[in-house]
PDB file of C-alpha atoms in Angstrom:
ATOM      1  CA  MET F 649      38.086 -11.770  25.219  1.00 73.00           C
ATOM      2  CA  ASP F 650      36.081 -14.923  24.951  1.00 79.00           C
ATOM      3  CA  ALA F 651      33.049 -15.255  22.693  1.00 85.00           C
ATOM      4  CA  LYS F 652      30.605 -14.305  25.420  1.00 82.00           C
ATOM      5  CA  GLU F 653      32.543 -11.158  26.326  1.00 80.00           C
ATOM      6  CA  GLN F 654      32.757 -10.218  22.657  1.00 84.00           C
ATOM      7  CA  GLN F 655      29.013 -10.638  22.354  1.00 87.00           C
ATOM      8  CA  LEU F 656      28.441  -8.413  25.392  1.00 86.00           C
ATOM      9  CA  MET F 657      30.768  -5.804  23.925  1.00 87.00           C
ATOM     10  CA  ALA F 658      28.970  -5.944  20.582  1.00 89.00           C
ATOM     11  CA  GLU F 659      25.625  -5.457  22.338  1.00 91.00           C
ATOM     12  CA  ALA F 660      27.020  -2.511  24.291  1.00 91.00           C
ATOM     13  CA  LEU F 661      28.260  -0.958  21.048  1.00 92.00           C
ATOM     14  CA  ASP F 662      24.792  -1.423  19.534  1.00 93.00           C
ATOM     15  CA  ARG F 663      23.334   0.526  22.440  1.00 94.00           C
ATOM     16  CA  MET F 664      25.939   3.248  21.916  1.00 94.00           C
ATOM     17  CA  TRP F 665      25.015   3.415  18.233  1.00 95.00           C
ATOM     18  CA  ALA F 666      21.352   3.863  19.096  1.00 94.00           C
ATOM     19  CA  LYS F 667      22.199   6.512  21.667  1.00 95.00           C
ATOM     20  CA  PHE F 668      24.333   8.567  19.301  1.00 95.00           C
ATOM     21  CA  LEU F 669      22.344   8.022  16.108  1.00 96.00           C
ATOM     22  CA  PRO F 670      20.535  11.399  16.395  1.00 96.00           C
ATOM     23  CA  GLN F 671      23.896  13.137  16.783  1.00 96.00           C
ATOM     24  CA  LEU F 672      25.342  11.331  13.754  1.00 97.00           C
ATOM     25  CA  THR F 673      22.255  12.205  11.718  1.00 97.00           C
ATOM     26  CA  GLU F 674      22.573  15.865  12.713  1.00 97.00           C
ATOM     27  CA  ARG F 675      26.128  15.883  11.397  1.00 98.00           C
ATOM     28  CA  VAL F 676      24.905  14.549   8.064  1.00 98.00           C
ATOM     29  CA  ASP F 677      22.218  17.257   8.105  1.00 98.00           C
ATOM     30  CA  VAL F 678      25.002  19.835   8.400  1.00 98.00           C
ATOM     31  CA  LEU F 679      26.810  18.299   5.416  1.00 98.00           C
ATOM     32  CA  GLU F 680      23.605  18.269   3.343  1.00 98.00           C
ATOM     33  CA  THR F 681      22.829  21.880   4.171  1.00 98.00           C
ATOM     34  CA  ALA F 682      26.339  22.967   3.225  1.00 97.00           C
ATOM     35  CA  ALA F 683      26.304  20.972  -0.017  1.00 97.00           C
ATOM     36  CA  THR F 684      22.947  22.484  -0.965  1.00 97.00           C
ATOM     37  CA  ALA F 685      24.213  25.984  -0.227  1.00 97.00           C
ATOM     38  CA  LEU F 686      27.410  25.329  -2.161  1.00 96.00           C
ATOM     39  CA  SER F 687      25.431  24.099  -5.174  1.00 95.00           C
ATOM     40  CA  ALA F 688      23.385  27.286  -5.061  1.00 96.00           C
ATOM     41  CA  GLY F 689      26.509  29.439  -4.783  1.00 95.00           C
ATOM     42  CA  ARG F 690      25.519  30.607  -1.308  1.00 95.00           C
ATOM     43  CA  LEU F 691      27.896  28.728   1.011  1.00 96.00           C
ATOM     44  CA  THR F 692      28.780  30.953   3.943  1.00 96.00           C
ATOM     45  CA  LEU F 693      32.044  30.763   5.865  1.00 95.00           C
ATOM     46  CA  GLU F 694      30.085  29.607   8.898  1.00 96.00           C
ATOM     47  CA  GLN F 695      28.419  26.774   6.959  1.00 97.00           C
ATOM     48  CA  ARG F 696      31.754  25.704   5.517  1.00 96.00           C
ATOM     49  CA  SER F 697      33.356  25.662   8.950  1.00 95.00           C
ATOM     50  CA  ALA F 698      30.444  23.685  10.407  1.00 97.00           C
ATOM     51  CA  ALA F 699      30.578  21.187   7.521  1.00 97.00           C
ATOM     52  CA  HIS F 700      34.323  20.755   7.969  1.00 95.00           C
ATOM     53  CA  ALA F 701      33.869  20.041  11.687  1.00 94.00           C
ATOM     54  CA  ALA F 702      30.948  17.661  11.050  1.00 97.00           C
ATOM     55  CA  ALA F 703      32.921  15.751   8.423  1.00 97.00           C
ATOM     56  CA  HIS F 704      35.934  15.509  10.743  1.00 94.00           C
ATOM     57  CA  LYS F 705      33.806  14.102  13.559  1.00 94.00           C
ATOM     58  CA  LEU F 706      32.053  11.609  11.297  1.00 96.00           C
ATOM     59  CA  ALA F 707      35.396  10.467   9.902  1.00 95.00           C
ATOM     60  CA  GLY F 708      36.621   9.843  13.425  1.00 94.00           C
ATOM     61  CA  VAL F 709      33.649   7.893  14.679  1.00 95.00           C
ATOM     62  CA  LEU F 710      31.988   5.927  11.865  1.00 96.00           C
ATOM     63  CA  GLY F 711      34.833   3.441  11.491  1.00 95.00           C
ATOM     64  CA  THR F 712      34.647   2.778  15.217  1.00 94.00           C
ATOM     65  CA  PHE F 713      31.227   1.280  14.504  1.00 94.00           C
ATOM     66  CA  SER F 714      32.693  -0.724  11.587  1.00 92.00           C
ATOM     67  CA  LEU F 715      31.433   1.765   8.992  1.00 96.00           C
ATOM     68  CA  THR F 716      34.818   2.084   7.310  1.00 95.00           C
ATOM     69  CA  LYS F 717      33.286   3.362   4.077  1.00 97.00           C
ATOM     70  CA  GLY F 718      31.617   6.126   6.061  1.00 97.00           C
ATOM     71  CA  THR F 719      34.972   7.208   7.459  1.00 96.00           C
ATOM     72  CA  VAL F 720      36.475   7.278   3.946  1.00 96.00           C
ATOM     73  CA  LEU F 721      33.596   9.385   2.594  1.00 98.00           C
ATOM     74  CA  ALA F 722      33.600  11.771   5.548  1.00 97.00           C
ATOM     75  CA  ARG F 723      37.354  12.193   5.296  1.00 95.00           C
ATOM     76  CA  GLU F 724      37.008  13.150   1.623  1.00 96.00           C
ATOM     77  CA  ALA F 725      34.370  15.740   2.572  1.00 97.00           C
ATOM     78  CA  GLU F 726      36.646  17.062   5.317  1.00 95.00           C
ATOM     79  CA  ILE F 727      39.454  17.564   2.819  1.00 93.00           C
ATOM     80  CA  LEU F 728      37.167  19.275   0.289  1.00 95.00           C
ATOM     81  CA  TYR F 729      35.744  21.642   2.906  1.00 96.00           C
ATOM     82  CA  SER F 730      39.214  22.438   4.248  1.00 92.00           C
ATOM     83  CA  ALA F 731      40.152  23.797   0.812  1.00 90.00           C
ATOM     84  CA  GLU F 732      37.944  26.255  -1.059  1.00 88.00           C
ATOM     85  CA  PRO F 733      35.090  24.210  -2.497  1.00 89.00           C
ATOM     86  CA  GLU F 734      33.641  27.395  -4.012  1.00 88.00           C
ATOM     87  CA  ASN F 735      36.564  27.351  -6.466  1.00 87.00           C
ATOM     88  CA  ASP F 736      36.265  23.670  -7.329  1.00 89.00           C
ATOM     89  CA  ALA F 737      33.737  23.065 -10.095  1.00 90.00           C
ATOM     90  CA  ALA F 738      33.350  19.399  -9.193  1.00 93.00           C
ATOM     91  CA  ALA F 739      32.941  19.950  -5.452  1.00 95.00           C
ATOM     92  CA  PRO F 740      29.184  20.709  -5.282  1.00 96.00           C
ATOM     93  CA  VAL F 741      28.193  17.475  -7.025  1.00 97.00           C
ATOM     94  CA  ARG F 742      30.723  15.399  -5.099  1.00 97.00           C
ATOM     95  CA  LEU F 743      29.853  16.845  -1.693  1.00 98.00           C
ATOM     96  CA  THR F 744      26.144  16.400  -2.365  1.00 98.00           C
ATOM     97  CA  ASP F 745      26.770  12.785  -3.273  1.00 98.00           C
ATOM     98  CA  ILE F 746      28.927  12.182  -0.211  1.00 98.00           C
ATOM     99  CA  ALA F 747      26.204  13.560   2.080  1.00 98.00           C
ATOM    100  CA  ARG F 748      23.632  11.350   0.358  1.00 98.00           C
ATOM    101  CA  GLN F 749      25.809   8.244   0.681  1.00 98.00           C
ATOM    102  CA  LEU F 750      26.511   8.957   4.344  1.00 98.00           C
ATOM    103  CA  ARG F 751      22.787   9.333   4.994  1.00 97.00           C
ATOM    104  CA  VAL F 752      22.085   5.949   3.380  1.00 97.00           C
ATOM    105  CA  LEU F 753      24.961   4.227   5.199  1.00 96.00           C
ATOM    106  CA  ILE F 754      23.845   5.493   8.584  1.00 96.00           C
ATOM    107  CA  GLU F 755      20.161   4.787   8.023  1.00 93.00           C
ATOM    108  CA  GLN F 756      20.823   1.247   6.806  1.00 92.00           C
ATOM    109  CA  TYR F 757      23.260   0.330   9.570  1.00 87.00           C
ATOM    110  CA  LYS F 758      21.879  -2.094  12.164  1.00 67.00           C
TER     111      LYS F 758
ATOM    112  CA  MET U 538      47.227  -4.945  35.826  1.00 54.00           C
ATOM    113  CA  ARG U 539      49.994  -2.931  37.436  1.00 58.00           C
ATOM    114  CA  HIS U 540      53.141  -3.730  39.403  1.00 53.00           C
ATOM    115  CA  ASN U 541      53.703  -2.353  42.846  1.00 48.00           C
ATOM    116  CA  GLY U 542      56.927  -0.656  43.916  1.00 48.00           C
ATOM    117  CA  ARG U 543      58.593  -4.019  44.582  1.00 52.00           C
ATOM    118  CA  GLY U 544      57.917  -5.311  41.073  1.00 55.00           C
ATOM    119  CA  GLU U 545      55.198  -7.650  42.253  1.00 56.00           C
ATOM    120  CA  HIS U 546      51.978  -8.113  40.317  1.00 58.00           C
ATOM    121  CA  CYS U 547      48.982  -6.293  41.754  1.00 56.00           C
ATOM    122  CA  VAL U 548      45.327  -6.784  40.983  1.00 66.00           C
ATOM    123  CA  VAL U 549      44.908  -3.034  40.727  1.00 83.00           C
ATOM    124  CA  PRO U 550      43.605  -2.115  37.279  1.00 91.00           C
ATOM    125  CA  HIS U 551      45.258   0.603  35.229  1.00 96.00           C
ATOM    126  CA  ARG U 552      43.655   4.002  35.628  1.00 97.00           C
ATOM    127  CA  ILE U 553      43.294   6.052  32.486  1.00 98.00           C
ATOM    128  CA  LEU U 554      41.918   9.506  31.787  1.00 98.00           C
ATOM    129  CA  ILE U 555      40.203  10.130  28.446  1.00 98.00           C
ATOM    130  CA  ILE U 556      40.116  13.768  27.332  1.00 98.00           C
ATOM    131  CA  ASP U 557      37.858  14.269  24.311  1.00 96.00           C
ATOM    132  CA  ASP U 558      35.164  16.819  23.516  1.00 95.00           C
ATOM    133  CA  GLU U 559      33.150  14.355  21.390  1.00 94.00           C
ATOM    134  CA  ASP U 560      30.842  12.435  23.678  1.00 94.00           C
ATOM    135  CA  ASP U 561      30.360   9.506  21.285  1.00 94.00           C
ATOM    136  CA  ILE U 562      34.107   8.900  20.988  1.00 95.00           C
ATOM    137  CA  ARG U 563      34.623   9.431  24.711  1.00 96.00           C
ATOM    138  CA  GLU U 564      31.904   6.974  25.703  1.00 95.00           C
ATOM    139  CA  VAL U 565      32.873   4.272  23.221  1.00 95.00           C
ATOM    140  CA  ALA U 566      36.530   4.536  24.275  1.00 96.00           C
ATOM    141  CA  ALA U 567      35.547   4.352  27.947  1.00 97.00           C
ATOM    142  CA  LEU U 568      33.293   1.373  27.296  1.00 94.00           C
ATOM    143  CA  SER U 569      36.070  -0.336  25.391  1.00 94.00           C
ATOM    144  CA  LEU U 570      38.778   0.181  28.020  1.00 96.00           C
ATOM    145  CA  GLU U 571      36.491  -0.778  30.908  1.00 94.00           C
ATOM    146  CA  THR U 572      34.908  -3.800  29.256  1.00 91.00           C
ATOM    147  CA  VAL U 573      37.760  -5.247  27.242  1.00 89.00           C
ATOM    148  CA  ALA U 574      40.664  -4.451  29.551  1.00 92.00           C
ATOM    149  CA  GLY U 575      38.979  -3.941  32.906  1.00 93.00           C
ATOM    150  CA  TRP U 576      40.715  -0.598  33.388  1.00 96.00           C
ATOM    151  CA  GLU U 577      39.398   2.182  35.570  1.00 97.00           C
ATOM    152  CA  VAL U 578      38.403   5.068  33.308  1.00 98.00           C
ATOM    153  CA  MET U 579      37.906   8.741  34.058  1.00 98.00           C
ATOM    154  CA  VAL U 580      36.731  11.203  31.449  1.00 98.00           C
ATOM    155  CA  ALA U 581      36.989  14.902  30.703  1.00 98.00           C
ATOM    156  CA  ASN U 582      35.204  16.765  27.929  1.00 97.00           C
ATOM    157  CA  SER U 583      37.728  19.561  27.409  1.00 98.00           C
ATOM    158  CA  GLY U 584      41.413  20.304  27.777  1.00 98.00           C
ATOM    159  CA  ALA U 585      40.741  22.577  30.744  1.00 98.00           C
ATOM    160  CA  GLN U 586      38.694  19.918  32.528  1.00 98.00           C
ATOM    161  CA  GLY U 587      41.344  17.354  31.644  1.00 98.00           C
ATOM    162  CA  LEU U 588      44.072  19.367  33.367  1.00 98.00           C
ATOM    163  CA  VAL U 589      42.032  19.517  36.554  1.00 98.00           C
ATOM    164  CA  ARG U 590      41.128  15.817  36.522  1.00 98.00           C
ATOM    165  CA  ALA U 591      44.677  14.740  35.693  1.00 98.00           C
ATOM    166  CA  ALA U 592      46.019  16.607  38.717  1.00 98.00           C
ATOM    167  CA  GLN U 593      43.161  15.363  40.879  1.00 97.00           C
ATOM    168  CA  TYR U 594      43.209  11.672  39.963  1.00 96.00           C
ATOM    169  CA  LEU U 595      46.804  11.145  38.810  1.00 98.00           C
ATOM    170  CA  PRO U 596      45.934   8.460  36.233  1.00 98.00           C
ATOM    171  CA  ASP U 597      48.491   5.975  34.945  1.00 97.00           C
ATOM    172  CA  ALA U 598      48.040   7.412  31.445  1.00 98.00           C
ATOM    173  CA  ILE U 599      46.030   9.939  29.488  1.00 98.00           C
ATOM    174  CA  LEU U 600      44.306   9.384  26.154  1.00 98.00           C
ATOM    175  CA  LEU U 601      44.154  12.869  24.652  1.00 97.00           C
ATOM    176  CA  ASP U 602      42.160  14.045  21.636  1.00 96.00           C
ATOM    177  CA  VAL U 603      43.959  16.468  19.313  1.00 93.00           C
ATOM    178  CA  MET U 604      41.179  18.618  17.853  1.00 91.00           C
ATOM    179  CA  MET U 605      39.122  20.209  20.585  1.00 93.00           C
ATOM    180  CA  PRO U 606      37.553  23.649  20.794  1.00 92.00           C
ATOM    181  CA  GLY U 607      39.220  26.028  23.225  1.00 94.00           C
ATOM    182  CA  MET U 608      42.329  24.272  24.478  1.00 96.00           C
ATOM    183  CA  ASP U 609      43.364  21.737  21.833  1.00 95.00           C
ATOM    184  CA  GLY U 610      45.284  18.524  22.471  1.00 96.00           C
ATOM    185  CA  PRO U 611      48.821  19.837  21.890  1.00 95.00           C
ATOM    186  CA  THR U 612      48.188  22.842  24.171  1.00 97.00           C
ATOM    187  CA  THR U 613      46.690  20.567  26.827  1.00 98.00           C
ATOM    188  CA  PHE U 614      49.734  18.322  26.573  1.00 97.00           C
ATOM    189  CA  ARG U 615      52.126  21.237  27.073  1.00 97.00           C
ATOM    190  CA  GLU U 616      50.134  22.406  30.104  1.00 98.00           C
ATOM    191  CA  LEU U 617      50.253  18.891  31.576  1.00 98.00           C
ATOM    192  CA  ARG U 618      54.027  18.889  31.176  1.00 97.00           C
ATOM    193  CA  LYS U 619      54.381  22.317  32.811  1.00 97.00           C
ATOM    194  CA  ASN U 620      52.697  21.125  36.001  1.00 98.00           C
ATOM    195  CA  PRO U 621      55.111  19.061  38.151  1.00 97.00           C
ATOM    196  CA  VAL U 622      52.152  17.025  39.428  1.00 97.00           C
ATOM    197  CA  THR U 623      51.148  15.821  35.956  1.00 98.00           C
ATOM    198  CA  ALA U 624      54.428  16.205  34.073  1.00 97.00           C
ATOM    199  CA  ARG U 625      55.337  12.507  34.177  1.00 96.00           C
ATOM    200  CA  ILE U 626      51.966  11.010  33.263  1.00 97.00           C
ATOM    201  CA  PRO U 627      52.298   9.213  29.911  1.00 97.00           C
ATOM    202  CA  VAL U 628      50.127  10.747  27.193  1.00 97.00           C
ATOM    203  CA  VAL U 629      48.779   8.984  24.112  1.00 97.00           C
ATOM    204  CA  LEU U 630      47.360  11.278  21.444  1.00 95.00           C
ATOM    205  CA  LEU U 631      44.189  10.228  19.652  1.00 94.00           C
ATOM    206  CA  THR U 632      43.646  11.930  16.317  1.00 91.00           C
ATOM    207  CA  ALA U 633      41.575  11.708  13.160  1.00 86.00           C
ATOM    208  CA  LYS U 634      44.248  13.622  11.284  1.00 76.00           C
ATOM    209  CA  VAL U 635      46.125  11.298   8.978  1.00 70.00           C
ATOM    210  CA  GLN U 636      48.363  13.654   7.006  1.00 72.00           C
ATOM    211  CA  SER U 637      52.045  12.913   7.547  1.00 75.00           C
ATOM    212  CA  SER U 638      52.845  16.572   8.293  1.00 77.00           C
ATOM    213  CA  ASP U 639      50.373  16.472  11.188  1.00 77.00           C
ATOM    214  CA  GLN U 640      51.815  13.191  12.430  1.00 77.00           C
ATOM    215  CA  ARG U 641      55.355  14.644  12.462  1.00 80.00           C
ATOM    216  CA  ARG U 642      54.137  17.715  14.326  1.00 83.00           C
ATOM    217  CA  PHE U 643      52.441  15.563  16.962  1.00 83.00           C
ATOM    218  CA  ALA U 644      55.444  13.249  17.303  1.00 81.00           C
ATOM    219  CA  ASP U 645      57.662  16.280  17.925  1.00 87.00           C
ATOM    220  CA  LEU U 646      55.581  17.163  20.968  1.00 90.00           C
ATOM    221  CA  GLY U 647      57.091  14.261  22.889  1.00 90.00           C
ATOM    222  CA  VAL U 648      53.985  12.197  23.523  1.00 94.00           C
ATOM    223  CA  GLU U 649      54.379   8.477  24.210  1.00 94.00           C
ATOM    224  CA  ALA U 650      52.343   7.428  21.192  1.00 93.00           C
ATOM    225  CA  ILE U 651      49.861   8.543  18.573  1.00 93.00           C
ATOM    226  CA  LEU U 652      46.759   6.477  17.841  1.00 94.00           C
ATOM    227  CA  PHE U 653      44.344   7.150  15.049  1.00 92.00           C
ATOM    228  CA  LYS U 654      40.593   7.500  14.804  1.00 93.00           C
ATOM    229  CA  PRO U 655      38.601   5.564  13.989  1.00 94.00           C
ATOM    230  CA  PHE U 656      39.839   3.021  16.508  1.00 95.00           C
ATOM    231  CA  ASP U 657      38.684  -0.553  16.937  1.00 94.00           C
ATOM    232  CA  PRO U 658      36.901  -0.799  20.318  1.00 94.00           C
ATOM    233  CA  MET U 659      37.970  -4.437  20.582  1.00 92.00           C
ATOM    234  CA  THR U 660      41.694  -3.620  20.318  1.00 93.00           C
ATOM    235  CA  LEU U 661      42.037  -0.070  21.684  1.00 96.00           C
ATOM    236  CA  ALA U 662      43.255  -1.260  25.086  1.00 95.00           C
ATOM    237  CA  THR U 663      45.835  -3.542  23.473  1.00 95.00           C
ATOM    238  CA  GLN U 664      47.125  -0.676  21.340  1.00 96.00           C
ATOM    239  CA  ILE U 665      47.480   1.621  24.353  1.00 97.00           C
ATOM    240  CA  ALA U 666      49.072  -1.078  26.503  1.00 96.00           C
ATOM    241  CA  SER U 667      51.516  -1.925  23.742  1.00 95.00           C
ATOM    242  CA  ALA U 668      52.419   1.731  23.183  1.00 94.00           C
ATOM    243  CA  LEU U 669      53.061   2.223  26.893  1.00 95.00           C
ATOM    244  CA  GLY U 670      54.909  -1.061  27.454  1.00 94.00           C
ATOM    245  CA  TRP U 671      52.201  -2.381  29.746  1.00 91.00           C
ATOM    246  CA  ASP U 672      52.023  -5.811  28.172  1.00 71.00           C
TER     247      ASP U 672
END
């Protein structure tokens, strides 16, 4: 690809980011809701499953938009939700922090 | 670009089918392969739809997501292989799973290659072409 083609591709990716931003934000919402419920000792199986799926999807896509740190954070959340975070004393604080960091990363991108 | 039956270069672009339930991944991958490589891209949003489109369009290769609701990637792959019409289409798995046990399990399926999410939209076509010996 020459420089002009790369520029066109970058612009197309920017449009994709704008298009899918609401969807990405919704996935972070799911992570925040689950982390809040976990902290309160009320995480349901459904919330855990939804948070696991949301984290998996974020891990797969954020790096595609050059947000490598977002992929690393989401992957950590995916691993924590795939185990039993209810039995991990450190999980509520960590998962809350991951959701917060993902929110900031996504909001500050572009 | 492809070769014709006589080994001559053709100007016909590669045709690839992307099967992925996540619309953001599917659209970015399609954009990447169309824009960077000039390939002709078809998409399907589920394994079931992918089976139909693969038989209908007979693409040169299939980029197949692993984790999908309903029919997952490995099951879709086995169904593609069962159908004589689609059995010989090369399949490249696309997965966000990075654990080595998962990678071994996917490799045992007999797919041509395994690529990992997140992918770089600027180099995805090169990775696929390299995996399939198209370069």
